[in-house]
Short mmCIF file of the N, C-alpha and C atoms (twelve columns), coordinates in Angstrom:
data_MODEL
# 
_entry.id   MODEL 
# 
loop_
_atom_site.group_PDB 
_atom_site.id 
_atom_site.type_symbol 
_atom_site.label_atom_id 
_atom_site.label_alt_id 
_atom_site.label_comp_id 
_atom_site.label_asym_id 
_atom_site.label_seq_id 
_atom_site.Cartn_x 
_atom_site.Cartn_y 
_atom_site.Cartn_z 
_atom_site.pdbx_PDB_model_num 
ATOM 1   N N  . MET A 1  0.818   6.567   -5.867 1 
ATOM 2   C CA . MET A 1  -0.454  6.940   -5.298 1 
ATOM 3   C C  . MET A 1  -0.556  6.361   -3.890 1 
ATOM 4   N N  . ARG A 2  -0.954  7.195   -2.948 1 
ATOM 5   C CA . ARG A 2  -1.097  6.749   -1.568 1 
ATOM 6   C C  . ARG A 2  -2.432  6.042   -1.387 1 
ATOM 7   N N  . PRO A 3  -2.452  4.940   -0.629 1 
ATOM 8   C CA . PRO A 3  -3.731  4.281   -0.385 1 
ATOM 9   C C  . PRO A 3  -4.598  5.152   0.513  1 
ATOM 10  N N  . ASP A 4  -5.912  5.065   0.321  1 
ATOM 11  C CA . ASP A 4  -6.840  5.813   1.158  1 
ATOM 12  C C  . ASP A 4  -7.077  5.031   2.432  1 
ATOM 13  N N  . ILE A 5  -6.168  5.188   3.397  1 
ATOM 14  C CA . ILE A 5  -6.280  4.403   4.623  1 
ATOM 15  C C  . ILE A 5  -7.354  4.940   5.547  1 
ATOM 16  N N  . ASN A 6  -7.886  6.108   5.256  1 
ATOM 17  C CA . ASN A 6  -8.969  6.671   6.059  1 
ATOM 18  C C  . ASN A 6  -10.337 6.337   5.473  1 
ATOM 19  N N  . HIS A 7  -10.365 5.646   4.346  1 
ATOM 20  C CA . HIS A 7  -11.593 5.240   3.674  1 
ATOM 21  C C  . HIS A 7  -12.509 6.435   3.444  1 
ATOM 22  N N  . GLY A 8  -11.909 7.548   3.025  1 
ATOM 23  C CA . GLY A 8  -12.680 8.728   2.703  1 
ATOM 24  C C  . GLY A 8  -13.125 9.557   3.881  1 
ATOM 25  N N  . LYS A 9  -12.841 9.127   5.113  1 
ATOM 26  C CA . LYS A 9  -13.255 9.865   6.302  1 
ATOM 27  C C  . LYS A 9  -12.169 10.858  6.694  1 
ATOM 28  N N  . GLN A 10 -12.584 12.009  7.127  1 
ATOM 29  C CA . GLN A 10 -11.655 13.016  7.603  1 
ATOM 30  C C  . GLN A 10 -11.559 12.922  9.125  1 
ATOM 31  N N  . HIS A 11 -10.341 12.973  9.638  1 
ATOM 32  C CA . HIS A 11 -10.117 12.964  11.083 1 
ATOM 33  C C  . HIS A 11 -9.594  14.315  11.496 1 
ATOM 34  N N  . SER A 12 -10.056 14.775  12.652 1 
ATOM 35  C CA . SER A 12 -9.508  16.018  13.177 1 
ATOM 36  C C  . SER A 12 -8.063  15.778  13.577 1 
ATOM 37  N N  . ARG A 13 -7.286  16.850  13.661 1 
ATOM 38  C CA . ARG A 13 -5.864  16.730  14.014 1 
ATOM 39  C C  . ARG A 13 -5.704  16.071  15.378 1 
ATOM 40  N N  . SER A 14 -6.526  16.457  16.360 1 
ATOM 41  C CA . SER A 14 -6.379  15.877  17.700 1 
ATOM 42  C C  . SER A 14 -6.800  14.409  17.714 1 
ATOM 43  N N  . GLU A 15 -7.845  14.064  16.964 1 
ATOM 44  C CA . GLU A 15 -8.280  12.668  16.891 1 
ATOM 45  C C  . GLU A 15 -7.213  11.814  16.230 1 
ATOM 46  N N  . ALA A 16 -6.590  12.347  15.181 1 
ATOM 47  C CA . ALA A 16 -5.569  11.593  14.460 1 
ATOM 48  C C  . ALA A 16 -4.311  11.398  15.291 1 
ATOM 49  N N  . GLN A 17 -4.122  12.198  16.338 1 
ATOM 50  C CA . GLN A 17 -2.932  12.076  17.166 1 
ATOM 51  C C  . GLN A 17 -3.127  11.086  18.322 1 
ATOM 52  N N  . GLU A 18 -4.318  10.551  18.501 1 
ATOM 53  C CA . GLU A 18 -4.540  9.547   19.529 1 
ATOM 54  C C  . GLU A 18 -3.644  8.348   19.222 1 
ATOM 55  N N  . PRO A 19 -2.943  7.819   20.226 1 
ATOM 56  C CA . PRO A 19 -2.023  6.700   19.979 1 
ATOM 57  C C  . PRO A 19 -2.654  5.521   19.249 1 
ATOM 58  N N  . SER A 20 -3.857  5.141   19.650 1 
ATOM 59  C CA . SER A 20 -4.482  3.989   19.000 1 
ATOM 60  C C  . SER A 20 -4.860  4.304   17.555 1 
ATOM 61  N N  . VAL A 21 -5.280  5.528   17.275 1 
ATOM 62  C CA . VAL A 21 -5.627  5.912   15.900 1 
ATOM 63  C C  . VAL A 21 -4.373  5.910   15.035 1 
ATOM 64  N N  . LEU A 22 -3.295  6.500   15.549 1 
ATOM 65  C CA . LEU A 22 -2.032  6.490   14.796 1 
ATOM 66  C C  . LEU A 22 -1.574  5.060   14.530 1 
ATOM 67  N N  . ALA A 23 -1.684  4.208   15.540 1 
ATOM 68  C CA . ALA A 23 -1.244  2.823   15.375 1 
ATOM 69  C C  . ALA A 23 -2.093  2.088   14.343 1 
ATOM 70  N N  . LEU A 24 -3.397  2.313   14.351 1 
ATOM 71  C CA . LEU A 24 -4.258  1.662   13.363 1 
ATOM 72  C C  . LEU A 24 -3.969  2.173   11.956 1 
ATOM 73  N N  . MET A 25 -3.705  3.467   11.843 1 
ATOM 74  C CA . MET A 25 -3.336  4.012   10.537 1 
ATOM 75  C C  . MET A 25 -2.004  3.428   10.077 1 
ATOM 76  N N  . ALA A 26 -1.063  3.289   11.000 1 
ATOM 77  C CA . ALA A 26 0.238   2.702   10.671 1 
ATOM 78  C C  . ALA A 26 0.087   1.232   10.292 1 
ATOM 79  N N  . LEU A 27 -0.797  0.528   10.984 1 
ATOM 80  C CA . LEU A 27 -1.039  -0.873  10.641 1 
ATOM 81  C C  . LEU A 27 -1.608  -0.995  9.236  1 
ATOM 82  N N  . ALA A 28 -2.569  -0.150  8.899  1 
ATOM 83  C CA . ALA A 28 -3.137  -0.183  7.543  1 
ATOM 84  C C  . ALA A 28 -2.057  0.108   6.510  1 
ATOM 85  N N  . TRP A 29 -1.200  1.080   6.797  1 
ATOM 86  C CA . TRP A 29 -0.106  1.406   5.873  1 
ATOM 87  C C  . TRP A 29 0.829   0.212   5.726  1 
ATOM 88  N N  . THR A 30 1.158   -0.436  6.831  1 
ATOM 89  C CA . THR A 30 2.069   -1.584  6.812  1 
ATOM 90  C C  . THR A 30 1.488   -2.736  6.007  1 
ATOM 91  N N  . LEU A 31 0.211   -3.008  6.204  1 
ATOM 92  C CA . LEU A 31 -0.413  -4.145  5.538  1 
ATOM 93  C C  . LEU A 31 -0.706  -3.891  4.062  1 
ATOM 94  N N  . ALA A 32 -0.605  -2.644  3.627  1 
ATOM 95  C CA . ALA A 32 -0.846  -2.324  2.213  1 
ATOM 96  C C  . ALA A 32 0.252   -2.859  1.304  1 
ATOM 97  N N  . ASP A 33 1.384   -3.245  1.876  1 
ATOM 98  C CA . ASP A 33 2.503   -3.787  1.102  1 
ATOM 99  C C  . ASP A 33 2.750   -5.225  1.555  1 
ATOM 100 N N  . ASP A 34 2.617   -6.187  0.655  1 
ATOM 101 C CA . ASP A 34 2.730   -7.601  1.027  1 
ATOM 102 C C  . ASP A 34 4.068   -7.947  1.677  1 
ATOM 103 N N  . ARG A 35 5.152   -7.438  1.121  1 
ATOM 104 C CA . ARG A 35 6.475   -7.764  1.686  1 
ATOM 105 C C  . ARG A 35 6.627   -7.186  3.092  1 
ATOM 106 N N  . ARG A 36 6.163   -5.964  3.280  1 
ATOM 107 C CA . ARG A 36 6.249   -5.338  4.598  1 
ATOM 108 C C  . ARG A 36 5.328   -6.072  5.590  1 
ATOM 109 N N  . ALA A 37 4.150   -6.463  5.127  1 
ATOM 110 C CA . ALA A 37 3.220   -7.200  5.985  1 
ATOM 111 C C  . ALA A 37 3.828   -8.538  6.411  1 
ATOM 112 N N  . ASP A 38 4.447   -9.244  5.476  1 
ATOM 113 C CA . ASP A 38 5.103   -10.511 5.809  1 
ATOM 114 C C  . ASP A 38 6.223   -10.301 6.823  1 
ATOM 115 N N  . ARG A 39 6.973   -9.211  6.650  1 
ATOM 116 C CA . ARG A 39 8.064   -8.914  7.578  1 
ATOM 117 C C  . ARG A 39 7.514   -8.587  8.967  1 
ATOM 118 N N  . LEU A 40 6.396   -7.855  9.033  1 
ATOM 119 C CA . LEU A 40 5.746   -7.569  10.321 1 
ATOM 120 C C  . LEU A 40 5.405   -8.863  11.042 1 
ATOM 121 N N  . LEU A 41 4.769   -9.772  10.343 1 
ATOM 122 C CA . LEU A 41 4.369   -11.036 10.961 1 
ATOM 123 C C  . LEU A 41 5.586   -11.842 11.391 1 
ATOM 124 N N  . ALA A 42 6.595   -11.893 10.557 1 
ATOM 125 C CA . ALA A 42 7.791   -12.683 10.876 1 
ATOM 126 C C  . ALA A 42 8.544   -12.104 12.079 1 
ATOM 127 N N  . LEU A 43 8.687   -10.798 12.124 1 
ATOM 128 C CA . LEU A 43 9.497   -10.195 13.178 1 
ATOM 129 C C  . LEU A 43 8.763   -10.028 14.501 1 
ATOM 130 N N  . THR A 44 7.446   -9.905  14.464 1 
ATOM 131 C CA . THR A 44 6.701   -9.749  15.711 1 
ATOM 132 C C  . THR A 44 6.248   -11.089 16.293 1 
ATOM 133 N N  . GLY A 45 6.272   -12.130 15.463 1 
ATOM 134 C CA . GLY A 45 5.786   -13.422 15.938 1 
ATOM 135 C C  . GLY A 45 4.270   -13.531 15.893 1 
ATOM 136 N N  . LEU A 46 3.613   -12.503 15.411 1 
ATOM 137 C CA . LEU A 46 2.157   -12.541 15.285 1 
ATOM 138 C C  . LEU A 46 1.773   -13.306 14.028 1 
ATOM 139 N N  . ASP A 47 0.570   -13.836 14.027 1 
ATOM 140 C CA . ASP A 47 0.027   -14.382 12.796 1 
ATOM 141 C C  . ASP A 47 -1.200  -13.542 12.438 1 
ATOM 142 N N  . ALA A 48 -1.754  -13.775 11.273 1 
ATOM 143 C CA . ALA A 48 -2.866  -12.947 10.802 1 
ATOM 144 C C  . ALA A 48 -4.045  -12.989 11.770 1 
ATOM 145 N N  . GLU A 49 -4.339  -14.146 12.326 1 
ATOM 146 C CA . GLU A 49 -5.464  -14.282 13.253 1 
ATOM 147 C C  . GLU A 49 -5.225  -13.472 14.528 1 
ATOM 148 N N  . ALA A 50 -4.025  -13.559 15.080 1 
ATOM 149 C CA . ALA A 50 -3.704  -12.807 16.292 1 
ATOM 150 C C  . ALA A 50 -3.747  -11.307 16.033 1 
ATOM 151 N N  . LEU A 51 -3.314  -10.910 14.860 1 
ATOM 152 C CA . LEU A 51 -3.337  -9.498  14.501 1 
ATOM 153 C C  . LEU A 51 -4.773  -8.998  14.392 1 
ATOM 154 N N  . ARG A 52 -5.625  -9.764  13.733 1 
ATOM 155 C CA . ARG A 52 -7.042  -9.380  13.615 1 
ATOM 156 C C  . ARG A 52 -7.695  -9.309  14.990 1 
ATOM 157 N N  . ALA A 53 -7.434  -10.292 15.820 1 
ATOM 158 C CA . ALA A 53 -8.051  -10.331 17.145 1 
ATOM 159 C C  . ALA A 53 -7.527  -9.233  18.061 1 
ATOM 160 N N  . GLY A 54 -6.310  -8.758  17.793 1 
ATOM 161 C CA . GLY A 54 -5.685  -7.811  18.698 1 
ATOM 162 C C  . GLY A 54 -5.689  -6.367  18.251 1 
ATOM 163 N N  . VAL A 55 -6.489  -6.008  17.261 1 
ATOM 164 C CA . VAL A 55 -6.445  -4.630  16.778 1 
ATOM 165 C C  . VAL A 55 -6.882  -3.614  17.825 1 
ATOM 166 N N  . GLY A 56 -7.560  -4.040  18.851 1 
ATOM 167 C CA . GLY A 56 -7.940  -3.133  19.928 1 
ATOM 168 C C  . GLY A 56 -7.036  -3.232  21.139 1 
ATOM 169 N N  . ASP A 57 -6.034  -4.078  21.070 1 
ATOM 170 C CA . ASP A 57 -5.127  -4.327  22.192 1 
ATOM 171 C C  . ASP A 57 -3.930  -3.378  22.113 1 
ATOM 172 N N  . PRO A 58 -3.736  -2.543  23.142 1 
ATOM 173 C CA . PRO A 58 -2.603  -1.616  23.113 1 
ATOM 174 C C  . PRO A 58 -1.250  -2.301  22.913 1 
ATOM 175 N N  . ALA A 59 -1.089  -3.507  23.421 1 
ATOM 176 C CA . ALA A 59 0.182   -4.221  23.258 1 
ATOM 177 C C  . ALA A 59 0.425   -4.583  21.797 1 
ATOM 178 N N  . ILE A 60 -0.617  -5.008  21.113 1 
ATOM 179 C CA . ILE A 60 -0.485  -5.352  19.683 1 
ATOM 180 C C  . ILE A 60 -0.220  -4.092  18.873 1 
ATOM 181 N N  . LEU A 61 -0.972  -3.038  19.148 1 
ATOM 182 C CA . LEU A 61 -0.771  -1.780  18.426 1 
ATOM 183 C C  . LEU A 61 0.623   -1.216  18.700 1 
ATOM 184 N N  . GLY A 62 1.076   -1.341  19.937 1 
ATOM 185 C CA . GLY A 62 2.431   -0.909  20.265 1 
ATOM 186 C C  . GLY A 62 3.476   -1.727  19.522 1 
ATOM 187 N N  . ALA A 63 3.222   -3.019  19.356 1 
ATOM 188 C CA . ALA A 63 4.151   -3.890  18.628 1 
ATOM 189 C C  . ALA A 63 4.249   -3.471  17.160 1 
ATOM 190 N N  . VAL A 64 3.136   -3.049  16.587 1 
ATOM 191 C CA . VAL A 64 3.154   -2.567  15.193 1 
ATOM 192 C C  . VAL A 64 4.039   -1.333  15.084 1 
ATOM 193 N N  . LEU A 65 3.871   -0.395  16.021 1 
ATOM 194 C CA . LEU A 65 4.685   0.817   15.986 1 
ATOM 195 C C  . LEU A 65 6.142   0.521   16.315 1 
ATOM 196 N N  . ALA A 66 6.397   -0.433  17.188 1 
ATOM 197 C CA . ALA A 66 7.779   -0.826  17.492 1 
ATOM 198 C C  . ALA A 66 8.430   -1.435  16.256 1 
ATOM 199 N N  . PHE A 67 7.671   -2.217  15.505 1 
ATOM 200 C CA . PHE A 67 8.168   -2.782  14.249 1 
ATOM 201 C C  . PHE A 67 8.626   -1.667  13.312 1 
ATOM 202 N N  . LEU A 68 7.809   -0.635  13.175 1 
ATOM 203 C CA . LEU A 68 8.180   0.482   12.305 1 
ATOM 204 C C  . LEU A 68 9.366   1.256   12.866 1 
ATOM 205 N N  . ALA A 69 9.393   1.427   14.180 1 
ATOM 206 C CA . ALA A 69 10.481  2.172   14.821 1 
ATOM 207 C C  . ALA A 69 11.825  1.481   14.621 1 
ATOM 208 N N  . ASP A 70 11.802  0.174   14.466 1 
ATOM 209 C CA . ASP A 70 13.044  -0.584  14.277 1 
ATOM 210 C C  . ASP A 70 13.600  -0.482  12.858 1 
ATOM 211 N N  . HIS A 71 12.836  0.115   11.951 1 
ATOM 212 C CA . HIS A 71 13.306  0.293   10.568 1 
ATOM 213 C C  . HIS A 71 12.962  1.718   10.147 1 
ATOM 214 N N  . GLU A 72 13.897  2.626   10.378 1 
ATOM 215 C CA . GLU A 72 13.651  4.060   10.198 1 
ATOM 216 C C  . GLU A 72 13.081  4.439   8.828  1 
ATOM 217 N N  . PRO A 73 13.548  3.843   7.725  1 
ATOM 218 C CA . PRO A 73 12.944  4.225   6.440  1 
ATOM 219 C C  . PRO A 73 11.436  3.971   6.398  1 
ATOM 220 N N  . ASP A 74 10.993  2.847   6.946  1 
ATOM 221 C CA . ASP A 74 9.554   2.573   6.991  1 
ATOM 222 C C  . ASP A 74 8.847   3.525   7.954  1 
ATOM 223 N N  . LEU A 75 9.456   3.817   9.079  1 
ATOM 224 C CA . LEU A 75 8.868   4.736   10.055 1 
ATOM 225 C C  . LEU A 75 8.605   6.091   9.408  1 
ATOM 226 N N  . ILE A 76 9.595   6.612   8.712  1 
ATOM 227 C CA . ILE A 76 9.477   7.918   8.071  1 
ATOM 228 C C  . ILE A 76 8.458   7.874   6.933  1 
ATOM 229 N N  . ALA A 77 8.520   6.837   6.110  1 
ATOM 230 C CA . ALA A 77 7.573   6.711   4.990  1 
ATOM 231 C C  . ALA A 77 6.142   6.589   5.492  1 
ATOM 232 N N  . CYS A 78 5.947   5.816   6.544  1 
ATOM 233 C CA . CYS A 78 4.616   5.658   7.126  1 
ATOM 234 C C  . CYS A 78 4.115   6.996   7.657  1 
ATOM 235 N N  . ALA A 79 4.939   7.668   8.429  1 
ATOM 236 C CA . ALA A 79 4.540   8.951   9.011  1 
ATOM 237 C C  . ALA A 79 4.123   9.932   7.915  1 
ATOM 238 N N  . GLN A 80 4.899   10.010  6.857  1 
ATOM 239 C CA . GLN A 80 4.568   10.917  5.751  1 
ATOM 240 C C  . GLN A 80 3.258   10.516  5.084  1 
ATOM 241 N N  . SER A 81 3.075   9.224   4.909  1 
ATOM 242 C CA . SER A 81 1.879   8.735   4.223  1 
ATOM 243 C C  . SER A 81 0.600   9.002   5.019  1 
ATOM 244 N N  . ILE A 82 0.675   8.896   6.327  1 
ATOM 245 C CA . ILE A 82 -0.532  9.072   7.146  1 
ATOM 246 C C  . ILE A 82 -0.669  10.496  7.674  1 
ATOM 247 N N  . GLY A 83 0.207   11.387  7.256  1 
ATOM 248 C CA . GLY A 83 0.104   12.778  7.658  1 
ATOM 249 C C  . GLY A 83 0.516   13.029  9.087  1 
ATOM 250 N N  . SER A 84 1.511   12.289  9.538  1 
ATOM 251 C CA . SER A 84 1.992   12.423  10.903 1 
ATOM 252 C C  . SER A 84 3.501   12.659  10.865 1 
ATOM 253 N N  . THR A 85 4.145   12.472  11.999 1 
ATOM 254 C CA . THR A 85 5.601   12.565  12.061 1 
ATOM 255 C C  . THR A 85 6.143   11.315  12.718 1 
ATOM 256 N N  . ALA A 86 7.408   11.047  12.466 1 
ATOM 257 C CA . ALA A 86 8.057   9.904   13.114 1 
ATOM 258 C C  . ALA A 86 8.016   10.069  14.632 1 
ATOM 259 N N  . GLN A 87 8.199   11.287  15.100 1 
ATOM 260 C CA . GLN A 87 8.175   11.550  16.540 1 
ATOM 261 C C  . GLN A 87 6.802   11.228  17.137 1 
ATOM 262 N N  . ASP A 88 5.734   11.559  16.411 1 
ATOM 263 C CA . ASP A 88 4.392   11.238  16.898 1 
ATOM 264 C C  . ASP A 88 4.174   9.727   16.967 1 
ATOM 265 N N  . LEU A 89 4.701   9.007   15.990 1 
ATOM 266 C CA . LEU A 89 4.558   7.543   16.003 1 
ATOM 267 C C  . LEU A 89 5.339   6.929   17.162 1 
ATOM 268 N N  . ILE A 90 6.519   7.447   17.429 1 
ATOM 269 C CA . ILE A 90 7.314   6.946   18.562 1 
ATOM 270 C C  . ILE A 90 6.606   7.253   19.879 1 
ATOM 271 N N  . ALA A 91 6.076   8.462   20.004 1 
ATOM 272 C CA . ALA A 91 5.349   8.829   21.225 1 
ATOM 273 C C  . ALA A 91 4.117   7.941   21.409 1 
ATOM 274 N N  . ALA A 92 3.428   7.633   20.311 1 
ATOM 275 C CA . ALA A 92 2.262   6.747   20.378 1 
ATOM 276 C C  . ALA A 92 2.678   5.352   20.824 1 
ATOM 277 N N  . LYS A 93 3.790   4.870   20.282 1 
ATOM 278 C CA . LYS A 93 4.309   3.542   20.676 1 
ATOM 279 C C  . LYS A 93 4.570   3.521   22.173 1 
ATOM 280 N N  . GLU A 94 5.269   4.537   22.657 1 
ATOM 281 C CA . GLU A 94 5.602   4.586   24.076 1 
ATOM 282 C C  . GLU A 94 4.360   4.660   24.946 1 
ATOM 283 N N  . SER A 95 3.363   5.383   24.500 1 
ATOM 284 C CA . SER A 95 2.109   5.483   25.242 1 
ATOM 285 C C  . SER A 95 1.378   4.140   25.292 1 
ATOM 286 N N  . LEU A 96 1.380   3.422   24.176 1 
ATOM 287 C CA . LEU A 96 0.665   2.161   24.100 1 
ATOM 288 C C  . LEU A 96 1.339   1.033   24.874 1 
ATOM 289 N N  . ILE A 97 2.652   1.051   24.926 1 
ATOM 290 C CA . ILE A 97 3.333   -0.060  25.600 1 
ATOM 291 C C  . ILE A 97 3.696   0.259   27.054 1 
ATOM 292 N N  . ALA A 98 3.297   1.443   27.516 1 
ATOM 293 C CA . ALA A 98 3.607   1.848   28.905 1 
ATOM 294 C C  . ALA A 98 2.794   1.071   29.904 1 
# 
């Protein structure tokens, strides 16, 4: 069963393609699994407090997408789960860290 990362809200296709929206959806997907969440924190050097404080920061959101991009199985699984594509997540990452 997929987690309801949209909390019951429907997003338009164009709204869901916004880099920050995709990154936040990817972050929610990542944090839904304890092992993956621990790996995110370990590999990015972020801690839970920095992650909470930085959810509006393009650099932090880009780091989340870069984390997924570095592990293709997670990138693909995340994209499928949030109704996006791996290519859209990569494009969002590039937009956020530019």
